[in-house]
mmCIF file of C-alpha atoms and ligand atoms in Angstrom:
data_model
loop_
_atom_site.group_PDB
_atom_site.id
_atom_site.type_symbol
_atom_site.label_atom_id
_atom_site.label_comp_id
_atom_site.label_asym_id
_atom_site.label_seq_id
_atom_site.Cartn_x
_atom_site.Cartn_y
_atom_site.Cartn_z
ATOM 1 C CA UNK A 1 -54.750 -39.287 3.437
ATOM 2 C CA UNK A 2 -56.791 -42.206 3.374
ATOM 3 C CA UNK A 3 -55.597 -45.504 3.392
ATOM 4 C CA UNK A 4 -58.002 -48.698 1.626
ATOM 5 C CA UNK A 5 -57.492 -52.038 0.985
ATOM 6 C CA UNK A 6 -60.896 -53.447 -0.727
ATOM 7 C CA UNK A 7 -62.093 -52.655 -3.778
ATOM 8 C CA UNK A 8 -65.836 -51.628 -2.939
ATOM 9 C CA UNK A 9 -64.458 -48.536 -0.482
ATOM 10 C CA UNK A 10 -61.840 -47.594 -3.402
ATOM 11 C CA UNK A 11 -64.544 -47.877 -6.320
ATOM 12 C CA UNK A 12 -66.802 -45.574 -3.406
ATOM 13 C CA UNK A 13 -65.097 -43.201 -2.867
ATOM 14 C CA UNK A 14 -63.540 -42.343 -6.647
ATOM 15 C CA UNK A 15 -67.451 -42.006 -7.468
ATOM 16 C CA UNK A 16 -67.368 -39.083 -5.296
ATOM 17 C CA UNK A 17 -64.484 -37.466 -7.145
ATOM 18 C CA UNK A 18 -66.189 -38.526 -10.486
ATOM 19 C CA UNK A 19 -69.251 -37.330 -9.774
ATOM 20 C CA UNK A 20 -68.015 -33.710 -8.549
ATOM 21 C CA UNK A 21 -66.405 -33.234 -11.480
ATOM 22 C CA UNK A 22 -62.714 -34.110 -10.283
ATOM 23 C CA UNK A 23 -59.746 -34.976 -12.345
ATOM 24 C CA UNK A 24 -57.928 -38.260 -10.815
ATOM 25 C CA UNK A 25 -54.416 -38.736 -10.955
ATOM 26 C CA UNK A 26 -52.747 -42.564 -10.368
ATOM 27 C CA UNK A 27 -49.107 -43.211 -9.349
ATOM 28 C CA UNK A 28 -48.808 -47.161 -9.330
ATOM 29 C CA UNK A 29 -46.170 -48.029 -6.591
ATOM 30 C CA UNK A 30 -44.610 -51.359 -5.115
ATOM 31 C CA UNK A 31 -43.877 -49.188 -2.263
ATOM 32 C CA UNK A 32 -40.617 -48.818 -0.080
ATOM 33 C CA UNK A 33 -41.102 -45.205 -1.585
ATOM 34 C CA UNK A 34 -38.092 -42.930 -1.797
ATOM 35 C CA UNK A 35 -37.646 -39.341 -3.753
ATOM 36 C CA UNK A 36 -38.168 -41.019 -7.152
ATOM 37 C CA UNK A 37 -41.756 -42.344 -6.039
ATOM 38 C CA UNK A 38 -42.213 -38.816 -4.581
ATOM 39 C CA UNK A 39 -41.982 -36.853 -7.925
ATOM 40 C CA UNK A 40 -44.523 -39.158 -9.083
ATOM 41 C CA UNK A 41 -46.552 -37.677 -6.661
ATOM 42 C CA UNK A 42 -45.625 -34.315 -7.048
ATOM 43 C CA UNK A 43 -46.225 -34.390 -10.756
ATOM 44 C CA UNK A 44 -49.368 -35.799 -10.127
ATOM 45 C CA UNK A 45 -49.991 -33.624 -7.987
ATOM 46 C CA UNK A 46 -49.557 -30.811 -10.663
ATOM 47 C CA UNK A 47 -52.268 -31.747 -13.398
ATOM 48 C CA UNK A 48 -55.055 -33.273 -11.137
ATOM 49 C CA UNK A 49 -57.536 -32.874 -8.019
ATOM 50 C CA UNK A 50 -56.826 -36.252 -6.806
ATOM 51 C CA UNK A 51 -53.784 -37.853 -6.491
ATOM 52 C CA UNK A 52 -54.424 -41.721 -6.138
ATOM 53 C CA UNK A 53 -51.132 -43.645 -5.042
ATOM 54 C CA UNK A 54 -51.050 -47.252 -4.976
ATOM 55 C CA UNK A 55 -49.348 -49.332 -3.197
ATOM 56 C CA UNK A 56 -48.818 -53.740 -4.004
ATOM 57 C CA UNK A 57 -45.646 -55.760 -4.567
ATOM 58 C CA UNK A 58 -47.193 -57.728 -7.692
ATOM 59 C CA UNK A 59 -45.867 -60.450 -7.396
ATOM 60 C CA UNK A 60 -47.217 -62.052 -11.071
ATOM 61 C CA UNK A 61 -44.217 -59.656 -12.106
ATOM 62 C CA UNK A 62 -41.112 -61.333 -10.248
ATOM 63 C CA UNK A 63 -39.775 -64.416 -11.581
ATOM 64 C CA UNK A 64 -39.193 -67.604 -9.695
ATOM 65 C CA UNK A 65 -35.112 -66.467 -7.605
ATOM 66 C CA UNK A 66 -36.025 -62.836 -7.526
ATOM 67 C CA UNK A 67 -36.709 -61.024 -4.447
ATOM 68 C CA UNK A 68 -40.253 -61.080 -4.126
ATOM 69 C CA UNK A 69 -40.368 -62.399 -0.925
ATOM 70 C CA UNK A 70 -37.503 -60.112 0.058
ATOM 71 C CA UNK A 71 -38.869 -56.761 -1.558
ATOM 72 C CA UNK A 72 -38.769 -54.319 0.969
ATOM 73 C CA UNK A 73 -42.602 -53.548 2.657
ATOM 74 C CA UNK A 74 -42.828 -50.176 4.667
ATOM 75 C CA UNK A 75 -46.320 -49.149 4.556
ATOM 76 C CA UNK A 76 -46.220 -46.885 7.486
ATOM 77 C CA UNK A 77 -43.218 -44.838 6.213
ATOM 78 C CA UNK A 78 -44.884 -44.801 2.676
ATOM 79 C CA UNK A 79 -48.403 -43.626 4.374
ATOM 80 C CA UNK A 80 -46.135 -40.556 6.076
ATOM 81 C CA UNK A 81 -44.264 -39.720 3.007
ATOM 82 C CA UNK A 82 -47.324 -39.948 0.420
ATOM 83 C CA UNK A 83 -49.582 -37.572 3.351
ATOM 84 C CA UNK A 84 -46.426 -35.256 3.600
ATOM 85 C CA UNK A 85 -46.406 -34.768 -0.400
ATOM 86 C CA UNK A 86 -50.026 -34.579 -0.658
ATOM 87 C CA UNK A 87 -51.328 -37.566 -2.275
ATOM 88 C CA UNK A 88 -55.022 -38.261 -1.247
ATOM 89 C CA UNK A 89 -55.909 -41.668 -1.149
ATOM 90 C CA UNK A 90 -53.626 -44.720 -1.011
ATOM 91 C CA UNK A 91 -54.954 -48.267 -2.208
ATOM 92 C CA UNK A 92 -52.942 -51.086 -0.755
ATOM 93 C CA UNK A 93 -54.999 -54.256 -1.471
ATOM 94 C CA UNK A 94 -53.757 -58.244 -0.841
ATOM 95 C CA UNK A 95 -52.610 -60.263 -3.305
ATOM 96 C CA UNK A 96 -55.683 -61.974 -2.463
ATOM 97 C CA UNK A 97 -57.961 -58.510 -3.072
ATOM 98 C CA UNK A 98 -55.810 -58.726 -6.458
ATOM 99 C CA UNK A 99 -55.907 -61.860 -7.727
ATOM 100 C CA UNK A 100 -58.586 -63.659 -5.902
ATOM 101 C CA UNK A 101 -58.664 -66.789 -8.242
ATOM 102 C CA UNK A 102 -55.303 -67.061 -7.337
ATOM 103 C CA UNK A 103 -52.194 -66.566 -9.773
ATOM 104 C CA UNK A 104 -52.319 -69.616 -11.893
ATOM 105 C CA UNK A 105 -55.281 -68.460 -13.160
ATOM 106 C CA UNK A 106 -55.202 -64.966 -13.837
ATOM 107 C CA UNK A 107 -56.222 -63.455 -16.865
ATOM 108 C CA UNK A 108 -52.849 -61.766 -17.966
ATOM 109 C CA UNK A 109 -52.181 -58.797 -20.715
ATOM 110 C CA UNK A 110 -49.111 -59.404 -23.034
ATOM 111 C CA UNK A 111 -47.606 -56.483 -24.986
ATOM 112 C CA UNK A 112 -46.291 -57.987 -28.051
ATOM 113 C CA UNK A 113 -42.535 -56.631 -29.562
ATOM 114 C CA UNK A 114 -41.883 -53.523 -26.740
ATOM 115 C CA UNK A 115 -41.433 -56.203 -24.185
ATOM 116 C CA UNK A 116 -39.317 -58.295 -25.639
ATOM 117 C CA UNK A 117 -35.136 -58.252 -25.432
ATOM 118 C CA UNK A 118 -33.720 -55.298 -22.929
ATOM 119 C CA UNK A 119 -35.013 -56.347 -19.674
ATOM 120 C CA UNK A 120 -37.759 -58.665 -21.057
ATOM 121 C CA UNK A 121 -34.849 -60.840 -22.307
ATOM 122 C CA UNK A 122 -33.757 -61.561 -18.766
ATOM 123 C CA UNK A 123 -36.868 -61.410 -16.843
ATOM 124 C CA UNK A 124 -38.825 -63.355 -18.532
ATOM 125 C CA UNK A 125 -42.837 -62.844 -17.917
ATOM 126 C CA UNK A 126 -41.983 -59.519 -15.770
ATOM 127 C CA UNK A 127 -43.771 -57.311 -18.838
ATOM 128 C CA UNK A 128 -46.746 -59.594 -18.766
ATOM 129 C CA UNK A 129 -47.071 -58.820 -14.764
ATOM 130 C CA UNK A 130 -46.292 -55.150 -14.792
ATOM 131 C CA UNK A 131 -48.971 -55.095 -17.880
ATOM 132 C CA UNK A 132 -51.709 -57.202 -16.198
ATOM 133 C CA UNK A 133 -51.424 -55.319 -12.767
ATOM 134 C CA UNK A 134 -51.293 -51.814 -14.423
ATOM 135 C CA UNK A 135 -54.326 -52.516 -16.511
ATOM 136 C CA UNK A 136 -56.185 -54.003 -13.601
ATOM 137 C CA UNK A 137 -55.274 -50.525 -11.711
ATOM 138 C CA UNK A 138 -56.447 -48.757 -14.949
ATOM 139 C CA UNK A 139 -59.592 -50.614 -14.722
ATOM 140 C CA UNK A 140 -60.129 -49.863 -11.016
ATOM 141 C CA UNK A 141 -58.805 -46.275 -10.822
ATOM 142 C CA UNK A 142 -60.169 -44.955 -13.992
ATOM 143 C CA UNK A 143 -57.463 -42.400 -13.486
ATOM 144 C CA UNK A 144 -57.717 -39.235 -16.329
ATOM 145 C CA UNK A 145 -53.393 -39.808 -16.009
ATOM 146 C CA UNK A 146 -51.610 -41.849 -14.627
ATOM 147 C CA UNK A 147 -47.721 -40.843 -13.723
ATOM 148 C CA UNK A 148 -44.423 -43.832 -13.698
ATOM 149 C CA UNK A 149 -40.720 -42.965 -13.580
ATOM 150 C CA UNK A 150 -38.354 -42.781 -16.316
ATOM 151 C CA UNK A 151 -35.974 -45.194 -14.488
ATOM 152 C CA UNK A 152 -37.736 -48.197 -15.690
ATOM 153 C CA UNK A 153 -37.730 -46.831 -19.582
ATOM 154 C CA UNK A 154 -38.907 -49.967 -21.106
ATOM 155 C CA UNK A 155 -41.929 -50.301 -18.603
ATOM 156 C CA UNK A 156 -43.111 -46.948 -19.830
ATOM 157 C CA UNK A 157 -42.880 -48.105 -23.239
ATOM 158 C CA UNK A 158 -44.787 -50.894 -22.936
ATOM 159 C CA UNK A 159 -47.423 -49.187 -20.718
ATOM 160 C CA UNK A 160 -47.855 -46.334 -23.289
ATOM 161 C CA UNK A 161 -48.293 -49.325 -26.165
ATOM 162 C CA UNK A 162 -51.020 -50.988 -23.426
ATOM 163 C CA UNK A 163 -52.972 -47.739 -23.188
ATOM 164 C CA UNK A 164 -52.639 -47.223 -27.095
ATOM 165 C CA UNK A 165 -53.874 -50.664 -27.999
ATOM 166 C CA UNK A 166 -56.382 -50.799 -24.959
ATOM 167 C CA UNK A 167 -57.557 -47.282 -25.711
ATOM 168 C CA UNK A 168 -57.727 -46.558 -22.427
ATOM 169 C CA UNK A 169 -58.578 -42.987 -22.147
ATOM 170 C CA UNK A 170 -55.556 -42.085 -19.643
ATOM 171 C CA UNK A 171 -52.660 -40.029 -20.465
ATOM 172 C CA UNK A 172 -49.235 -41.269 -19.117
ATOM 173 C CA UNK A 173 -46.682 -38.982 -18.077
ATOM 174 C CA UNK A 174 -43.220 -39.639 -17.819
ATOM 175 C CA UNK A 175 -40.930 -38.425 -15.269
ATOM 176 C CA UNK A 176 -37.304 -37.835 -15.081
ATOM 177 C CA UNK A 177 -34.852 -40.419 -13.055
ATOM 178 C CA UNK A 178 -34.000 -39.176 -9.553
ATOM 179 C CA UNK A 179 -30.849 -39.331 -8.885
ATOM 180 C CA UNK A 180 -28.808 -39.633 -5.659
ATOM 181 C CA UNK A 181 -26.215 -37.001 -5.187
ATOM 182 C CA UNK A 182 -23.273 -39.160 -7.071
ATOM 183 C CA UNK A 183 -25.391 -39.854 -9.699
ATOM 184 C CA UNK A 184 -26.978 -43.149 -9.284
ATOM 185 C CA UNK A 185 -30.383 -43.719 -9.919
ATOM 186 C CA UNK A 186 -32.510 -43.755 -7.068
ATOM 187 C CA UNK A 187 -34.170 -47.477 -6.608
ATOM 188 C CA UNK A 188 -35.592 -49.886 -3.680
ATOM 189 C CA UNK A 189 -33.334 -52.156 -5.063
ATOM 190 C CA UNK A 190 -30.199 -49.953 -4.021
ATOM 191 C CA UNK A 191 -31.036 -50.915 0.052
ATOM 192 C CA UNK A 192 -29.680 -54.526 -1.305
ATOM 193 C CA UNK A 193 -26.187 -53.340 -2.091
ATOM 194 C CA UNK A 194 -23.278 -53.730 0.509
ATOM 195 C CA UNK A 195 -21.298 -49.905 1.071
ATOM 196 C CA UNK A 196 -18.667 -51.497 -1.361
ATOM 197 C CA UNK A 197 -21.235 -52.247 -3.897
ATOM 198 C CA UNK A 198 -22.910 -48.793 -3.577
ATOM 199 C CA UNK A 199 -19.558 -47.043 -3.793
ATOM 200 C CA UNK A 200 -19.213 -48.953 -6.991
ATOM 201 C CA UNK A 201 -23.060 -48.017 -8.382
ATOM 202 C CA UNK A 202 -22.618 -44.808 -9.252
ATOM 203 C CA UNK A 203 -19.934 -45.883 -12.325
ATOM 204 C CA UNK A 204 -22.968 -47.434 -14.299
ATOM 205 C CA UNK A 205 -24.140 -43.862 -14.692
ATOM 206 C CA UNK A 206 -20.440 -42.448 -15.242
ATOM 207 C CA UNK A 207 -20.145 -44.654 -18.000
ATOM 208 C CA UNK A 208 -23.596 -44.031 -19.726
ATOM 209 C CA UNK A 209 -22.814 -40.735 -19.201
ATOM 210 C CA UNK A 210 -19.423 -41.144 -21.274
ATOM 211 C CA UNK A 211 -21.148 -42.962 -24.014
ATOM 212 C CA UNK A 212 -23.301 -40.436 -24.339
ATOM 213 C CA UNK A 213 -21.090 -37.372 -25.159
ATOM 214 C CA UNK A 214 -18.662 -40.174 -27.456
ATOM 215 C CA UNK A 215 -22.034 -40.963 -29.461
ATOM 216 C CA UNK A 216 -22.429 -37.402 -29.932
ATOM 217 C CA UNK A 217 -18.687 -37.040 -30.698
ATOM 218 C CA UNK A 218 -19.776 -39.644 -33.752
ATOM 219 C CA UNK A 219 -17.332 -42.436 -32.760
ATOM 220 C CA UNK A 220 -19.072 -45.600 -34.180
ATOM 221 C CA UNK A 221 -21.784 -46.856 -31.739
ATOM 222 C CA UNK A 222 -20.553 -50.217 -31.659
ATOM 223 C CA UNK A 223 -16.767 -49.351 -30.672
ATOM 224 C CA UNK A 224 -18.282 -47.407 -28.170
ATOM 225 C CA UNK A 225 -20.463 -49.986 -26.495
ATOM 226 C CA UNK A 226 -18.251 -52.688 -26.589
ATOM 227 C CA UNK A 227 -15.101 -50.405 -24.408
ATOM 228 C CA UNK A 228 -17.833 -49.645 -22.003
ATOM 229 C CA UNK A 229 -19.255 -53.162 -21.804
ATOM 230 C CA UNK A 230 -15.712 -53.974 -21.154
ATOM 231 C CA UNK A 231 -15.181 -51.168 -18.902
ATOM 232 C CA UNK A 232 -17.877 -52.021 -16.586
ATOM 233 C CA UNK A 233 -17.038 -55.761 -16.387
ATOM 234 C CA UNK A 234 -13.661 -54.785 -15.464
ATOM 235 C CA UNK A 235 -14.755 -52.199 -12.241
ATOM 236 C CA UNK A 236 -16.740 -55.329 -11.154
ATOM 237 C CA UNK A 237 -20.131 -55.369 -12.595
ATOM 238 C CA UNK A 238 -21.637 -58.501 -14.225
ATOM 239 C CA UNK A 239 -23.343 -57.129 -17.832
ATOM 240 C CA UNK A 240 -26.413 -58.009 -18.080
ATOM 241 C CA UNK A 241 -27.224 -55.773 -21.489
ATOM 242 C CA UNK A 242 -25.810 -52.609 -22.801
ATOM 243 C CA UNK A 243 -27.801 -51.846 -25.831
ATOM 244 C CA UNK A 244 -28.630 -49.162 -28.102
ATOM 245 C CA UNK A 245 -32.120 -48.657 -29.022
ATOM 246 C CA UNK A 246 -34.337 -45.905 -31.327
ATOM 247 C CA UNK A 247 -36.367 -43.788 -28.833
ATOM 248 C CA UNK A 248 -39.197 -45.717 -28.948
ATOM 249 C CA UNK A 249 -37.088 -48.729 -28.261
ATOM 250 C CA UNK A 250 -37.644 -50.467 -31.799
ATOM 251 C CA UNK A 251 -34.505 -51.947 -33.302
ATOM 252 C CA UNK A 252 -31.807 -48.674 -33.738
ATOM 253 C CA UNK A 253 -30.906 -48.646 -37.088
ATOM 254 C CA UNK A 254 -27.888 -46.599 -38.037
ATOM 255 C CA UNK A 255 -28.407 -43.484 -40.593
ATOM 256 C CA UNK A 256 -32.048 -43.449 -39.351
ATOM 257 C CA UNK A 257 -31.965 -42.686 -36.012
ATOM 258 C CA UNK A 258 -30.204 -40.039 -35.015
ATOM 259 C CA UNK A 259 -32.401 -39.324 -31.855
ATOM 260 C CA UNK A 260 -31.924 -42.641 -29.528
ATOM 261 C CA UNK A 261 -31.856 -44.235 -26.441
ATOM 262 C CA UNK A 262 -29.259 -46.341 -24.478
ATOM 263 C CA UNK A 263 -30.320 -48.529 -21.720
ATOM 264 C CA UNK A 264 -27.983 -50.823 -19.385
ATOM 265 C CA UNK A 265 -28.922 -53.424 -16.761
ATOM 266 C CA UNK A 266 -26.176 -55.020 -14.764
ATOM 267 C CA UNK A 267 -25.760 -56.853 -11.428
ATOM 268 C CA UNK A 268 -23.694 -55.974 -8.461
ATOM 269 C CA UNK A 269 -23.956 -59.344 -6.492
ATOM 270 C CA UNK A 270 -27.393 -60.635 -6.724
ATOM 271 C CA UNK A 271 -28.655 -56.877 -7.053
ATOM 272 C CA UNK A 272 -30.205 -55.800 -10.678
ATOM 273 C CA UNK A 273 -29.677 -52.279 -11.304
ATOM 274 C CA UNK A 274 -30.580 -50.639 -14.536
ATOM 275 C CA UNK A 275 -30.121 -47.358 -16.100
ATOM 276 C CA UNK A 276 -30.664 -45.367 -19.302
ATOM 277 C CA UNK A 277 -29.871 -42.201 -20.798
ATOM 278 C CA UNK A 278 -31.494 -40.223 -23.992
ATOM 279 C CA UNK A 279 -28.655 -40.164 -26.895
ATOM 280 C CA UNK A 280 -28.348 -37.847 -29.960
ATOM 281 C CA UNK A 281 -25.858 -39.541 -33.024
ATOM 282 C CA UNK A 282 -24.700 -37.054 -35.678
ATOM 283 C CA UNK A 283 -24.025 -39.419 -38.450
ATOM 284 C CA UNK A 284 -25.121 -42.720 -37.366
ATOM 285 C CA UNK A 285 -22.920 -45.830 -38.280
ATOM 286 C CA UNK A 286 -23.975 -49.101 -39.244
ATOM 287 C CA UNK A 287 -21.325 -51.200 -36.544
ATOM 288 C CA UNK A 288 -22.643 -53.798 -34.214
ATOM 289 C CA UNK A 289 -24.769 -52.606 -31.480
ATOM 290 C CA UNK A 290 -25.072 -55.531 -28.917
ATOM 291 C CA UNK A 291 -23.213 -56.412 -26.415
ATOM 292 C CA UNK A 292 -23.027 -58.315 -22.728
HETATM 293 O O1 LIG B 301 -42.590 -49.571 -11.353
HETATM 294 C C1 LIG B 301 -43.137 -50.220 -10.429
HETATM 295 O O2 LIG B 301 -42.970 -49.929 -9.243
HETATM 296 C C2 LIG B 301 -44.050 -51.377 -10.781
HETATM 297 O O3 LIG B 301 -43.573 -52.083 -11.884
HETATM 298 C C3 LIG B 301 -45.515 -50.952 -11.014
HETATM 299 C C4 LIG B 301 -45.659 -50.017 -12.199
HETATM 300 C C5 LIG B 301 -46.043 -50.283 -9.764
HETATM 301 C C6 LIG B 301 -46.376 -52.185 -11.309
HETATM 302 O O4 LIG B 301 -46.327 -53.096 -10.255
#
């Protein structure tokens, strides 16, 4: 696998591809790549010739307090891991390589309404930065798919709105969360948690999980999420949302919907995790949905 940093080698050498005839595949990383990142790769890996894996801690998407500085960089673990799954070419560029106007400056892509609320509440300008780095990989790439997990729902949301408003001609695949053995969703962020803390992780899926079957049950959505807001809070986590949402993460409106989504975030310490799960709601009720 080879590994670039400049643009003019990367634009290079995906002529080649292009002009044999090849079908390009992207997975976007911020590295520190674990088995999540991996079945990117392999379902990449599936549907093209090339599998293009990138690799850059953006940081236009962290706000000011969250661990940009502190994200975890292991490029030569990634480059192993990537070769060992078969990826072809990794692009690691500079924030420099990036952004070389620096960030102040930088043309930026907003996605109106699918970033907003859910994590966009919170982190405010991290849609905007995962929007304006994806697009400039689009642009650069020119990738005929382009693969991103499940895990971060509402980013795949708002990347399939980008590529539907942008009419980029990419398709985006979805994959399915990884998760670790007890059930927690695999993330970079989980190297951040103390052994108590990850002992404790695994109970925002358990309690997703229980929503789930009590939605399908029909007990009134809004019962439901406030015991489990309350449940959570009580084993230790701080809420940051709980929410229920249609699937494709409009406003959930009872007796509509009956196909949803329900998506958590919520802090252990200073770590964010989130979470989501796909619901189904026999006979949707009209209580409150909000909570945390
Ligand atoms: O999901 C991530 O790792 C990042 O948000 C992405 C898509 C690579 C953009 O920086």
């Amino acid at each position: 696998m080879q590994t670039l940093h400049e643009i003019a080698p990367l634009r290079e050498r995906l002529r080649t591809h292009r002009l044999a005839g090849q079908r390009i595949a992207l997975v976007p990383t911020m590295g520190n790549l674990h088995e999540g990142h991996l079945a990117l790769v392999d379902r990449a890996r599936e549907s093209a010739d090339v599998v293009v894996a990138t690799l850059f801690v953006n940081p236009l998407q962290f706000g000011a307090g969250e661990d940009f500085g502190q994200y975890p960089r292991t490029l030569d673990s990634d480059r192993e891991r990537l070769t060992a799954h078969g990826c072809d070419l990794l692009f690691a560029p500079s924030v420099e390589t990036l952004y070389p106007g620096g960030l102040g400056t930088q043309t930026q892509v907003h996605v109106p309404n699918v970033s907003e609320g859910l994590c966009g509440g919170t982190r405010i300008g991290h849609f905007d930065g995962v929007a304006t780095v994806v697009s400039l990989l689009f642009h650069l790439i020119q990738p005929d798919i382009a693969c991103f997990g499940e895990k971060d729902f509402q980013q795949l949301a708002v990347i399939r709105k980008l590529v539907d408003d942008l009419h980029f001609p990419i398709e985006i695949i979805g994959v399915p969360i990884v998760r670790a053995a007890d059930g927690l969703a695999l993330s970079s962020r989980n190297g951040y948690l103390t052994s108590d803390q990850r002992a404790l992780a695994p109970a925002l899926q358990q309690t997703l999980a229980q929503c789930r079957s009590a939605l399908a049950s029909g007990e009134p959505p809004g019962t439901i999420l406030a015991a489990a807001s309350q449940t959570l809070e009580e084993a230790g986590f701080r809420l940051d949302y709980l929410e229920l949402r249609a699937r494709d993460l409009s406003p959930f409106e009872p007796g509509r919907d009956a196909e949803a989504h329900l998506l958590a975030a919520v802090y252990l310490g200073s770590t964010r995790l989130i979470d989501n799960v796909a619901v189904e709601l026999p006979q949707p009720s009209g209580a409150d949905l909000r909570h945390g």
